mmCIF file of C-alpha atoms and ligand atoms in Angstrom:
data_model
loop_
_atom_site.group_PDB
_atom_site.id
_atom_site.type_symbol
_atom_site.label_atom_id
_atom_site.label_comp_id
_atom_site.label_asym_id
_atom_site.label_seq_id
_atom_site.Cartn_x
_atom_site.Cartn_y
_atom_site.Cartn_z
ATOM 1 C CA MET A 1 -37.262 -10.426 -23.173
ATOM 2 C CA ALA A 2 -34.632 -10.708 -20.911
ATOM 3 C CA LYS A 3 -35.695 -9.183 -18.436
ATOM 4 C CA ASN A 4 -39.101 -11.758 -17.770
ATOM 5 C CA MET A 5 -36.171 -14.487 -17.086
ATOM 6 C CA LEU A 6 -35.454 -12.854 -14.712
ATOM 7 C CA LYS A 7 -36.412 -13.679 -10.719
ATOM 8 C CA GLU A 8 -37.671 -10.023 -7.979
ATOM 9 C CA GLY A 9 -35.585 -9.893 -4.922
ATOM 10 C CA LYS A 10 -33.099 -7.610 -3.283
ATOM 11 C CA SER A 11 -31.679 -11.097 -1.395
ATOM 12 C CA GLY A 12 -30.889 -13.078 -4.083
ATOM 13 C CA ALA A 13 -30.167 -9.992 -7.279
ATOM 14 C CA SER A 14 -27.658 -9.775 -3.760
ATOM 15 C CA ASP A 15 -25.924 -13.501 -3.715
ATOM 16 C CA GLN A 16 -25.441 -12.671 -7.410
ATOM 17 C CA LEU A 17 -22.745 -10.029 -6.357
ATOM 18 C CA ALA A 18 -18.990 -11.205 -6.637
ATOM 19 C CA SER A 19 -16.278 -9.325 -4.847
ATOM 20 C CA ALA A 20 -12.481 -9.698 -3.901
ATOM 21 C CA VAL A 21 -11.895 -10.403 -0.475
ATOM 22 C CA ALA A 22 -10.140 -8.416 2.270
ATOM 23 C CA LEU A 23 -8.669 -8.515 5.412
ATOM 24 C CA VAL A 24 -8.887 -4.694 7.101
ATOM 25 C CA THR A 25 -6.093 -4.490 9.905
ATOM 26 C CA SER A 26 -6.419 -1.725 12.310
ATOM 27 C CA SER A 27 -4.584 -0.569 15.667
ATOM 28 C CA TYR A 28 -5.498 1.836 17.988
ATOM 29 C CA GLY A 29 -5.070 1.967 22.233
ATOM 30 C CA GLY A 30 -2.485 -1.010 22.456
ATOM 31 C CA LYS A 31 -4.839 -2.802 20.569
ATOM 32 C CA VAL A 32 -4.612 -5.394 16.930
ATOM 33 C CA ASN A 33 -7.683 -6.118 14.859
ATOM 34 C CA VAL A 34 -8.074 -8.724 11.808
ATOM 35 C CA MET A 35 -11.376 -8.264 9.830
ATOM 36 C CA SER A 36 -12.756 -9.581 6.942
ATOM 37 C CA ALA A 37 -14.368 -6.915 4.555
ATOM 38 C CA VAL A 38 -16.152 -6.948 0.627
ATOM 39 C CA TRP A 39 -17.152 -3.324 1.017
ATOM 40 C CA ALA A 40 -13.335 -3.075 0.363
ATOM 41 C CA LEU A 41 -12.259 -1.899 -2.823
ATOM 42 C CA ARG A 42 -10.020 0.762 -5.218
ATOM 43 C CA VAL A 43 -12.420 4.331 -5.749
ATOM 44 C CA SER A 44 -9.381 6.735 -7.270
ATOM 45 C CA ILE A 45 -6.765 6.244 -9.974
ATOM 46 C CA ASP A 46 -4.709 9.147 -9.083
ATOM 47 C CA PRO A 47 -4.850 10.223 -6.004
ATOM 48 C CA PHE A 48 -4.896 6.853 -5.646
ATOM 49 C CA LEU A 49 -7.772 5.484 -2.963
ATOM 50 C CA MET A 50 -8.649 2.057 -1.611
ATOM 51 C CA ALA A 51 -12.566 2.748 0.046
ATOM 52 C CA VAL A 52 -12.947 0.551 2.981
ATOM 53 C CA PHE A 53 -17.671 -0.025 4.383
ATOM 54 C CA VAL A 54 -17.233 -0.732 8.122
ATOM 55 C CA GLY A 55 -20.127 -1.745 10.410
ATOM 56 C CA HIS A 56 -20.817 1.310 13.549
ATOM 57 C CA GLU A 57 -20.562 -2.401 15.624
ATOM 58 C CA ARG A 58 -17.740 -3.293 14.627
ATOM 59 C CA GLU A 59 -14.009 -3.266 16.786
ATOM 60 C CA THR A 60 -12.441 -2.509 13.430
ATOM 61 C CA TYR A 61 -15.145 0.666 13.414
ATOM 62 C CA ARG A 62 -13.379 2.204 16.545
ATOM 63 C CA LEU A 63 -9.498 1.320 16.175
ATOM 64 C CA ILE A 64 -9.552 2.581 12.453
ATOM 65 C CA ASP A 65 -11.962 5.491 13.546
ATOM 66 C CA GLY A 66 -9.393 5.981 16.720
ATOM 67 C CA SER A 67 -6.278 5.875 14.631
ATOM 68 C CA GLY A 68 -7.266 6.928 11.556
ATOM 69 C CA GLU A 69 -5.179 3.734 9.146
ATOM 70 C CA PHE A 70 -5.684 0.879 7.840
ATOM 71 C CA GLY A 71 -4.370 -2.098 6.322
ATOM 72 C CA ILE A 72 -6.259 -3.743 3.855
ATOM 73 C CA SER A 73 -4.980 -7.356 2.342
ATOM 74 C CA PHE A 74 -6.871 -9.141 -0.559
ATOM 75 C CA CYS A 75 -7.149 -12.547 -0.043
ATOM 76 C CA SER A 76 -5.676 -15.101 -1.966
ATOM 77 C CA GLU A 77 -7.825 -18.452 -3.033
ATOM 78 C CA GLU A 78 -5.883 -20.385 0.280
ATOM 79 C CA GLN A 79 -6.230 -18.051 2.425
ATOM 80 C CA SER A 80 -10.512 -18.988 2.929
ATOM 81 C CA GLU A 81 -10.064 -19.908 6.675
ATOM 82 C CA LEU A 82 -8.371 -16.922 8.018
ATOM 83 C CA ALA A 83 -10.832 -14.858 6.211
ATOM 84 C CA HIS A 84 -14.127 -17.340 7.397
ATOM 85 C CA ILE A 85 -11.866 -16.443 10.928
ATOM 86 C CA ALA A 86 -11.883 -13.298 10.691
ATOM 87 C CA GLY A 87 -15.062 -12.271 9.793
ATOM 88 C CA ASN A 88 -17.183 -14.544 11.842
ATOM 89 C CA TYR A 89 -15.550 -13.943 15.164
ATOM 90 C CA SER A 90 -14.657 -10.650 16.812
ATOM 91 C CA LEU A 91 -12.316 -8.685 18.852
ATOM 92 C CA LYS A 92 -14.491 -8.160 21.181
ATOM 93 C CA ASP A 93 -15.122 -12.187 22.361
ATOM 94 C CA VAL A 94 -11.254 -12.898 21.094
ATOM 95 C CA ASP A 95 -7.832 -12.635 19.355
ATOM 96 C CA LYS A 96 -8.012 -13.352 16.323
ATOM 97 C CA PHE A 97 -4.925 -13.326 15.772
ATOM 98 C CA SER A 98 -4.295 -16.455 17.864
ATOM 99 C CA LEU A 99 -6.736 -18.676 16.531
ATOM 100 C CA ALA A 100 -5.067 -18.530 12.865
ATOM 101 C CA ASN A 101 -1.458 -18.059 11.540
ATOM 102 C CA PHE A 102 -2.840 -14.609 9.584
ATOM 103 C CA HIS A 103 1.350 -14.651 8.629
ATOM 104 C CA PRO A 104 1.720 -10.890 9.373
ATOM 105 C CA PHE A 105 4.026 -9.031 9.202
ATOM 106 C CA LYS A 106 5.097 -4.329 9.739
ATOM 107 C CA ALA A 107 3.828 -2.334 7.396
ATOM 108 C CA ARG A 108 5.844 0.992 7.312
ATOM 109 C CA PHE A 109 4.115 3.670 7.277
ATOM 110 C CA ILE A 110 0.682 2.434 9.785
ATOM 111 C CA GLU A 111 0.816 0.993 12.878
ATOM 112 C CA ALA A 112 -1.867 -1.864 12.183
ATOM 113 C CA PRO A 113 0.349 -5.077 10.286
ATOM 114 C CA LEU A 114 -0.247 -6.547 6.787
ATOM 115 C CA ILE A 115 -1.207 -10.029 6.294
ATOM 116 C CA GLY A 116 1.336 -12.050 4.397
ATOM 117 C CA ASN A 117 0.132 -14.919 0.989
ATOM 118 C CA SER A 118 -2.906 -12.140 -0.512
ATOM 119 C CA VAL A 119 -2.272 -11.177 -3.528
ATOM 120 C CA SER A 120 -1.685 -7.777 -2.598
ATOM 121 C CA CYS A 121 -1.381 -4.752 0.246
ATOM 122 C CA PHE A 122 -2.612 -1.711 0.610
ATOM 123 C CA GLU A 123 -0.995 0.826 3.747
ATOM 124 C CA CYS A 124 -3.493 3.637 4.173
ATOM 125 C CA ARG A 125 -4.408 6.414 5.487
ATOM 126 C CA VAL A 126 -7.949 7.863 6.086
ATOM 127 C CA ILE A 127 -8.285 11.081 4.688
ATOM 128 C CA GLU A 128 -12.272 10.737 4.406
ATOM 129 C CA LYS A 129 -15.224 9.842 6.550
ATOM 130 C CA PHE A 130 -18.417 9.541 6.328
ATOM 131 C CA ASP A 131 -22.359 7.216 7.579
ATOM 132 C CA VAL A 132 -24.266 4.909 4.667
ATOM 133 C CA GLY A 133 -27.092 3.563 5.926
ATOM 134 C CA ASP A 134 -25.155 1.273 9.061
ATOM 135 C CA HIS A 135 -21.740 1.653 7.778
ATOM 136 C CA ARG A 136 -19.237 3.955 7.983
ATOM 137 C CA GLY A 137 -17.057 4.623 5.118
ATOM 138 C CA PHE A 138 -13.289 5.292 4.994
ATOM 139 C CA ILE A 139 -11.346 6.074 2.286
ATOM 140 C CA GLY A 140 -7.539 6.278 2.379
ATOM 141 C CA GLU A 141 -4.707 7.702 0.404
ATOM 142 C CA VAL A 142 -2.893 4.275 -0.422
ATOM 143 C CA LEU A 143 0.545 4.773 1.440
ATOM 144 C CA ASN A 144 2.569 1.904 -0.593
ATOM 145 C CA ALA A 145 1.509 -1.547 -1.575
ATOM 146 C CA TYR A 146 2.479 -5.209 -2.404
ATOM 147 C CA TYR A 147 2.187 -7.545 -4.401
ATOM 148 C CA ASP A 148 2.577 -11.298 -5.065
ATOM 149 C CA ASP A 149 1.304 -11.575 -9.187
ATOM 150 C CA THR A 150 1.781 -15.838 -8.685
ATOM 151 C CA LYS A 151 -1.299 -16.128 -6.504
ATOM 152 C CA LYS A 152 -4.674 -15.984 -7.693
ATOM 153 C CA PRO A 153 -7.830 -13.712 -5.916
ATOM 154 C CA LEU A 154 -10.191 -15.046 -4.057
ATOM 155 C CA ILE A 155 -13.871 -14.587 -4.850
ATOM 156 C CA TYR A 156 -16.996 -14.323 -2.609
ATOM 157 C CA ASN A 157 -19.935 -15.573 -3.878
ATOM 158 C CA GLY A 158 -23.478 -16.001 -2.520
ATOM 159 C CA GLY A 159 -22.201 -16.544 1.248
ATOM 160 C CA LYS A 160 -19.656 -18.867 -0.344
ATOM 161 C CA PHE A 161 -15.861 -18.312 -0.815
ATOM 162 C CA PHE A 162 -14.784 -19.391 -5.204
ATOM 163 C CA LYS A 163 -11.128 -19.943 -6.843
ATOM 164 C CA MET A 164 -11.501 -17.064 -9.682
ATOM 165 C CA GLY A 165 -11.977 -18.917 -12.550
ATOM 166 C CA GLU A 166 -10.791 -18.672 -16.675
ATOM 167 C CA ARG A 167 -9.682 -16.052 -18.550
ATOM 168 C CA ILE A 168 -12.628 -16.033 -21.218
ATOM 169 C CA ARG A 169 -12.406 -14.457 -24.436
ATOM 170 C CA HIS A 170 -12.393 -10.226 -24.898
ATOM 171 C CA SER A 171 -10.865 -9.429 -21.850
HETATM 172 C C1 LIG B 201 -16.517 -12.917 3.410
HETATM 173 C C2 LIG B 201 -17.008 -11.493 4.167
HETATM 174 C C3 LIG B 201 -17.147 -10.461 4.142
HETATM 175 C C4 LIG B 201 -17.799 -9.355 5.235
HETATM 176 N N1 LIG B 201 -17.415 -8.228 5.027
HETATM 177 C C5 LIG B 201 -18.279 -6.952 5.500
HETATM 178 C C6 LIG B 201 -17.770 -5.540 5.104
HETATM 179 O O1 LIG B 201 -16.889 -5.325 3.850
HETATM 180 N N2 LIG B 201 -18.134 -5.096 6.145
HETATM 181 C C7 LIG B 201 -18.287 -4.937 7.152
HETATM 182 O O2 LIG B 201 -17.962 -4.307 8.589
HETATM 183 N N3 LIG B 201 -18.471 -6.414 7.821
HETATM 184 C C8 LIG B 201 -18.059 -7.082 6.678
HETATM 185 N N4 LIG B 201 -17.726 -8.843 7.654
HETATM 186 C C9 LIG B 201 -18.677 -9.203 8.793
HETATM 187 C C10 LIG B 201 -17.115 -8.553 9.880
HETATM 188 O O3 LIG B 201 -16.104 -9.050 9.244
HETATM 189 C C11 LIG B 201 -17.331 -9.612 10.891
HETATM 190 O O4 LIG B 201 -18.767 -9.532 11.553
HETATM 191 C C12 LIG B 201 -16.622 -9.361 11.466
HETATM 192 O O5 LIG B 201 -17.401 -10.046 13.119
HETATM 193 C C13 LIG B 201 -16.239 -8.308 12.607
HETATM 194 O O6 LIG B 201 -14.548 -7.799 13.384
HETATM 195 P P1 LIG B 201 -14.275 -6.923 14.846
HETATM 196 O O7 LIG B 201 -15.457 -7.197 15.488
HETATM 197 O O8 LIG B 201 -13.070 -7.554 14.872
HETATM 198 O O9 LIG B 201 -14.016 -6.424 13.747
HETATM 199 C C14 LIG B 201 -17.624 -10.159 6.332
HETATM 200 C C15 LIG B 201 -17.854 -10.853 6.430
HETATM 201 C C16 LIG B 201 -16.494 -11.511 5.530
HETATM 202 C C17 LIG B 201 -17.981 -13.277 6.584
#
């Protein structure tokens, strides 16, 4: 049986997940921040809603909770260094925008900037929030979006960044 080929273990199973990588931007009380998130995804077609799950101890949590807004910029494969920086440093210690050029640009409907050179960017207004375990889920109504269909998404798998592979049959 195929099941016998599978190893057992929560950590190993988690490492097999593959996700897009987002740069979540937020702004509140004069502070502007960017944080990496793999737990960022579309959750409704009509209305167009995005969700992001943010750890309670993150500065991003405080900024989104306070402002009721967030930006999501999905990384292109040339942005792995930015995803590394935004995911390993906190605004508690450093302004991440001073560590690298994130190519931020002004959004139309939210205070937080969006990140240039991404594959797609979404301006979101929080319409619902709830706690799940050690994270808070923020559901955002998408007010505006941008994309670049010449770029390819960055992939995160087992703690490492990858380029997207080739297209295969049945898709
Ligand atoms: C690739 C990657 C993905 C991450 N995904 C998430 C996520 O979905 N949610 C989350 O709360 N933290 C996530 N993190 C951790 C935060 O990005 C990290 O704790 C960051 O330092 C928080 O920054 P802040 O305190 O300035 O908000 C991720 C980190 C990396 C490197």
